[in-house]
Short mmCIF file of C-alpha atoms in Angstrom, two decimals:
data_model
loop_
_atom_site.label_atom_id
_atom_site.label_comp_id
_atom_site.label_asym_id
_atom_site.label_seq_id
_atom_site.Cartn_x
_atom_site.Cartn_y
_atom_site.Cartn_z
CA UNK Z 1 117.38 112.66 118.79
CA UNK Z 2 115.59 110.97 115.54
CA UNK Z 3 116.02 107.57 117.74
CA UNK Z 4 112.93 106.81 119.26
CA UNK Z 5 111.30 103.71 122.07
CA UNK Z 6 108.22 101.80 121.65
CA UNK Z 7 106.71 104.15 123.84
CA UNK Z 8 107.78 107.34 121.73
CA UNK Z 9 107.02 105.26 118.45
CA UNK Z 10 103.21 104.92 120.06
CA UNK Z 11 103.03 108.59 120.85
CA UNK Z 12 103.76 109.80 117.39
CA UNK Z 13 100.44 107.79 116.15
CA UNK Z 14 96.46 108.74 116.15
CA UNK Z 15 93.60 107.17 116.23
CA UNK Z 16 91.80 107.30 113.06
CA UNK Z 17 95.24 108.32 111.08
CA UNK Z 18 96.58 106.54 107.73
CA UNK Z 19 99.14 104.53 107.92
CA UNK Z 20 101.76 102.70 105.05
CA UNK Z 21 103.39 99.99 106.40
CA UNK Z 22 106.15 97.96 103.99
CA UNK Z 23 106.85 94.96 103.60
CA UNK Z 24 105.59 91.96 101.24
CA UNK Z 25 104.10 89.02 102.37
CA UNK Z 26 105.90 89.67 105.95
CA UNK Z 27 108.98 90.41 104.57
CA UNK Z 28 110.75 93.48 105.20
CA UNK Z 29 108.03 94.65 107.52
CA UNK Z 30 108.77 96.29 111.05
CA UNK Z 31 107.36 94.03 113.06
CA UNK Z 32 108.53 95.36 116.59
CA UNK Z 33 106.33 98.34 115.41
CA UNK Z 34 103.27 97.14 114.56
CA UNK Z 35 103.59 94.49 117.95
CA UNK Z 36 103.76 98.01 119.52
CA UNK Z 37 100.51 99.01 117.83
CA UNK Z 38 98.42 96.13 118.28
CA UNK Z 39 98.81 96.30 121.93
CA UNK Z 40 97.94 99.77 122.63
CA UNK Z 41 95.11 101.76 122.73
CA UNK Z 42 95.15 103.12 118.76
CA UNK Z 43 91.88 102.18 116.82
CA UNK Z 44 90.57 102.93 113.50
CA UNK Z 45 93.31 102.81 111.67
CA UNK Z 46 93.47 102.65 107.83
CA UNK Z 47 96.21 100.65 106.71
CA UNK Z 48 97.99 101.34 102.57
CA UNK Z 49 100.16 98.57 102.40
CA UNK Z 50 100.70 95.92 99.85
CA UNK Z 51 99.15 92.35 102.21
CA UNK Z 52 98.12 91.86 105.68
CA UNK Z 53 100.21 88.81 106.21
CA UNK Z 54 100.37 85.60 106.10
CA UNK Z 55 98.11 83.36 108.76
CA UNK Z 56 100.30 80.69 110.48
CA UNK Z 57 101.24 79.15 113.09
CA UNK Z 58 104.60 80.84 113.07
CA UNK Z 59 103.33 84.21 114.26
CA UNK Z 60 106.17 85.90 113.06
CA UNK Z 61 105.16 85.65 109.46
CA UNK Z 62 101.40 87.39 110.70
CA UNK Z 63 103.09 90.58 109.93
CA UNK Z 64 99.74 93.33 109.67
CA UNK Z 65 98.02 90.45 110.70
CA UNK Z 66 98.58 91.24 114.14
CA UNK Z 67 96.77 94.72 114.03
CA UNK Z 68 93.35 92.79 112.25
CA UNK Z 69 93.49 90.77 115.08
CA UNK Z 70 93.25 93.18 117.69
CA UNK Z 71 91.07 95.01 115.76
CA UNK Z 72 92.89 98.03 115.64
CA UNK Z 73 91.56 98.57 111.50
CA UNK Z 74 88.66 100.08 109.74
CA UNK Z 75 90.29 100.02 106.42
CA UNK Z 76 92.55 98.09 104.06
CA UNK Z 77 94.12 99.36 101.09
CA UNK Z 78 96.29 96.44 99.68
CA UNK Z 79 96.76 94.89 96.03
CA UNK Z 80 95.84 91.02 98.11
CA UNK Z 81 94.12 89.75 101.58
CA UNK Z 82 94.19 86.10 100.06
CA UNK Z 83 96.68 84.95 102.26
CA UNK Z 84 95.11 85.94 105.54
CA UNK Z 85 92.21 84.48 106.25
CA UNK Z 86 91.16 86.75 108.71
CA UNK Z 87 91.29 89.97 106.71
CA UNK Z 88 88.58 88.06 104.57
CA UNK Z 89 86.31 87.29 107.54
CA UNK Z 90 86.37 90.91 108.39
CA UNK Z 91 85.57 92.14 105.15
CA UNK Z 92 83.19 89.91 104.46
CA UNK Z 93 81.43 90.72 107.99
CA UNK Z 94 81.31 93.94 107.00
CA UNK Z 95 83.71 94.73 110.48
CA UNK Z 96 86.64 96.51 107.52
CA UNK Z 97 86.95 97.87 104.44
CA UNK Z 98 88.96 96.78 101.72
CA UNK Z 99 90.26 98.00 98.82
CA UNK Z 100 92.21 95.94 96.45
CA UNK Z 101 94.74 97.46 93.96
CA UNK Z 102 96.51 95.71 91.47
CA UNK Z 103 99.94 95.62 92.53
CA UNK Z 104 101.61 97.45 90.64
CA UNK Z 105 99.58 100.29 90.50
CA UNK Z 106 99.51 100.17 93.97
CA UNK Z 107 103.08 100.97 93.79
CA UNK Z 108 103.01 103.91 91.21
CA UNK Z 109 99.95 105.42 93.71
CA UNK Z 110 102.03 105.69 96.15
CA UNK Z 111 105.30 106.91 94.38
CA UNK Z 112 102.75 109.63 92.39
CA UNK Z 113 101.64 110.78 96.01
CA UNK Z 114 105.66 110.79 97.31
CA UNK Z 115 106.43 112.78 94.25
CA UNK Z 116 103.66 115.35 94.42
CA UNK Z 117 102.22 114.02 90.83
CA UNK Z 118 98.54 114.56 90.38
CA UNK Z 119 97.76 110.88 89.52
CA UNK Z 120 99.13 108.50 86.55
CA UNK Z 121 97.59 107.25 83.56
CA UNK Z 122 97.59 102.90 83.16
CA UNK Z 123 96.26 100.85 81.26
CA UNK Z 124 95.33 98.05 84.06
CA UNK Z 125 91.80 97.24 85.81
CA UNK Z 126 90.27 98.87 82.40
CA UNK Z 127 86.85 96.85 81.73
CA UNK Z 128 86.82 95.35 85.49
CA UNK Z 129 85.68 96.64 89.01
CA UNK Z 130 88.93 98.35 89.10
CA UNK Z 131 87.75 101.08 86.82
CA UNK Z 132 84.57 101.83 88.91
CA UNK Z 133 84.07 105.83 89.60
CA UNK Z 134 87.38 106.83 87.56
CA UNK Z 135 88.02 108.71 84.93
CA UNK Z 136 88.94 107.02 81.27
CA UNK Z 137 91.38 109.06 79.46
CA UNK Z 138 92.03 108.91 75.25
CA UNK Z 139 95.35 109.37 74.50
CA UNK Z 140 96.45 108.47 70.89
CA UNK Z 141 93.52 106.50 70.56
CA UNK Z 142 94.27 104.32 73.48
CA UNK Z 143 91.88 104.32 76.86
CA UNK Z 144 93.50 104.72 80.20
CA UNK Z 145 92.38 105.16 83.84
CA UNK Z 146 92.87 108.02 85.48
CA UNK Z 147 95.00 106.85 89.30
CA UNK Z 148 95.04 108.96 91.90
CA UNK Z 149 98.07 109.33 94.06
CA UNK Z 150 98.58 108.19 97.45
CA UNK Z 151 99.87 109.71 100.85
CA UNK Z 152 99.38 109.16 104.46
CA UNK Z 153 100.00 110.62 107.92
CA UNK Z 154 102.94 107.70 108.92
CA UNK Z 155 105.08 105.34 107.05
CA UNK Z 156 106.32 102.33 109.32
CA UNK Z 157 109.36 101.24 107.36
CA UNK Z 158 111.81 98.50 107.71
CA UNK Z 159 115.25 98.71 106.83
CA UNK Z 160 118.41 97.14 107.57
CA UNK Z 161 120.87 99.56 109.00
CA UNK Z 162 120.29 103.32 109.69
CA UNK Z 163 123.14 105.51 110.82
CA UNK Z 164 122.13 108.24 113.71
CA UNK Z 165 121.25 110.76 111.26
CA UNK Z 166 117.85 108.20 109.44
CA UNK Z 167 119.88 107.01 106.34
CA UNK Z 168 119.11 103.63 104.97
CA UNK Z 169 120.49 100.46 104.11
CA UNK Z 170 118.08 97.90 103.20
CA UNK Z 171 118.54 94.33 102.90
CA UNK Z 172 117.60 91.59 99.35
CA UNK Z 173 113.74 91.41 99.34
CA UNK Z 174 113.15 93.97 102.17
CA UNK Z 175 113.41 97.19 99.31
CA UNK Z 176 110.32 96.18 98.15
CA UNK Z 177 107.71 98.82 99.13
CA UNK Z 178 109.52 100.73 101.93
CA UNK Z 179 112.29 102.86 99.92
CA UNK Z 180 108.75 104.42 97.79
CA UNK Z 181 106.90 104.55 101.42
CA UNK Z 182 109.16 106.48 102.38
CA UNK Z 183 108.73 109.49 100.11
CA UNK Z 184 104.53 109.39 100.95
CA UNK Z 185 104.27 110.41 104.23
CA UNK Z 186 104.17 113.36 106.67
CA UNK Z 187 106.22 111.58 109.58
CA UNK Z 188 108.65 108.56 109.07
CA UNK Z 189 109.40 106.37 111.29
CA UNK Z 190 112.07 103.32 110.67
CA UNK Z 191 112.68 100.30 112.32
CA UNK Z 192 116.06 98.89 111.85
CA UNK Z 193 118.20 95.87 112.76
CA UNK Z 194 121.03 98.02 113.34
CA UNK Z 195 122.11 101.13 113.87
CA UNK Z 196 125.40 102.62 113.47
CA UNK Z 197 127.26 105.74 114.04
CA UNK Z 198 127.60 107.94 110.83
CA UNK Z 199 130.01 107.66 108.22
CA UNK Z 200 130.13 103.63 108.77
CA UNK Z 201 127.57 103.21 105.88
CA UNK Z 202 129.15 102.86 102.74
CA UNK Z 203 127.19 105.82 100.75
CA UNK Z 204 126.73 103.51 97.30
CA UNK Z 205 124.60 101.33 99.77
CA UNK Z 206 122.25 104.17 100.72
CA UNK Z 207 118.78 103.88 99.70
CA UNK Z 208 116.89 106.43 101.48
CA UNK Z 209 118.70 109.44 102.69
CA UNK Z 210 118.18 111.00 106.14
CA UNK Z 211 116.25 114.25 105.28
CA UNK Z 212 113.06 112.16 104.37
CA UNK Z 213 113.65 110.03 107.72
CA UNK Z 214 111.69 111.24 110.62
CA UNK Z 215 112.48 108.86 114.00
CA UNK Z 216 114.08 105.50 113.69
CA UNK Z 217 113.26 102.30 116.32
CA UNK Z 218 115.96 99.63 116.81
CA UNK Z 219 113.82 96.17 116.31
CA UNK Z 220 113.54 94.17 119.14
CA UNK Z 221 116.89 91.84 119.70
CA UNK Z 222 114.86 88.58 120.01
CA UNK Z 223 113.63 89.02 116.76
CA UNK Z 224 116.92 90.70 115.29
CA UNK Z 225 117.96 88.63 111.93
CA UNK Z 226 115.17 86.65 111.33
CA UNK Z 227 113.70 88.70 107.89
#
């Protein structure tokens, strides 16, 4: 049985683990799962995500920022943190470590991890602090950075619908980092707005197949449909 509740979710994640979390500026982010972790005893987490949410009076836009506010995070690997002032404050005060990665490079590092690749070559970041500590390789006279793959213990992703096997359909912009993260973690947990029976999804709309999805969490009804 793949369906779980919030208590089951917490039992699948452990202190000190690395977690990939899908979404872009809190769009397509698994909010129910994030809030469950924020209210748990878990801590010392490394979070791999595009960003850390949006500081706002609207708590539904805060996304991963809930984990920062509750001091659950030891390190963030993201393409930017500028929309969440609390992340910047904790970084400056050395409460957390932040590793910034160019957005396209971050996506491709996760893709490489999910594909079993040893890394990839990119000119992005040459001549900047991004190249520090990385191997530079020349191909046909052009220089490239060798970027290592990224993987995680757990991927928390967000989809619109799942069937009971775990086949996933995404809606609009939620098809951002979620599909690629579903391939790059040991355990894949999806939060969905709706769970349907096998055969009810149009096969042409399925993006992530059930074989890579381990558990399904249905979004809390009071938040369903907001994103």
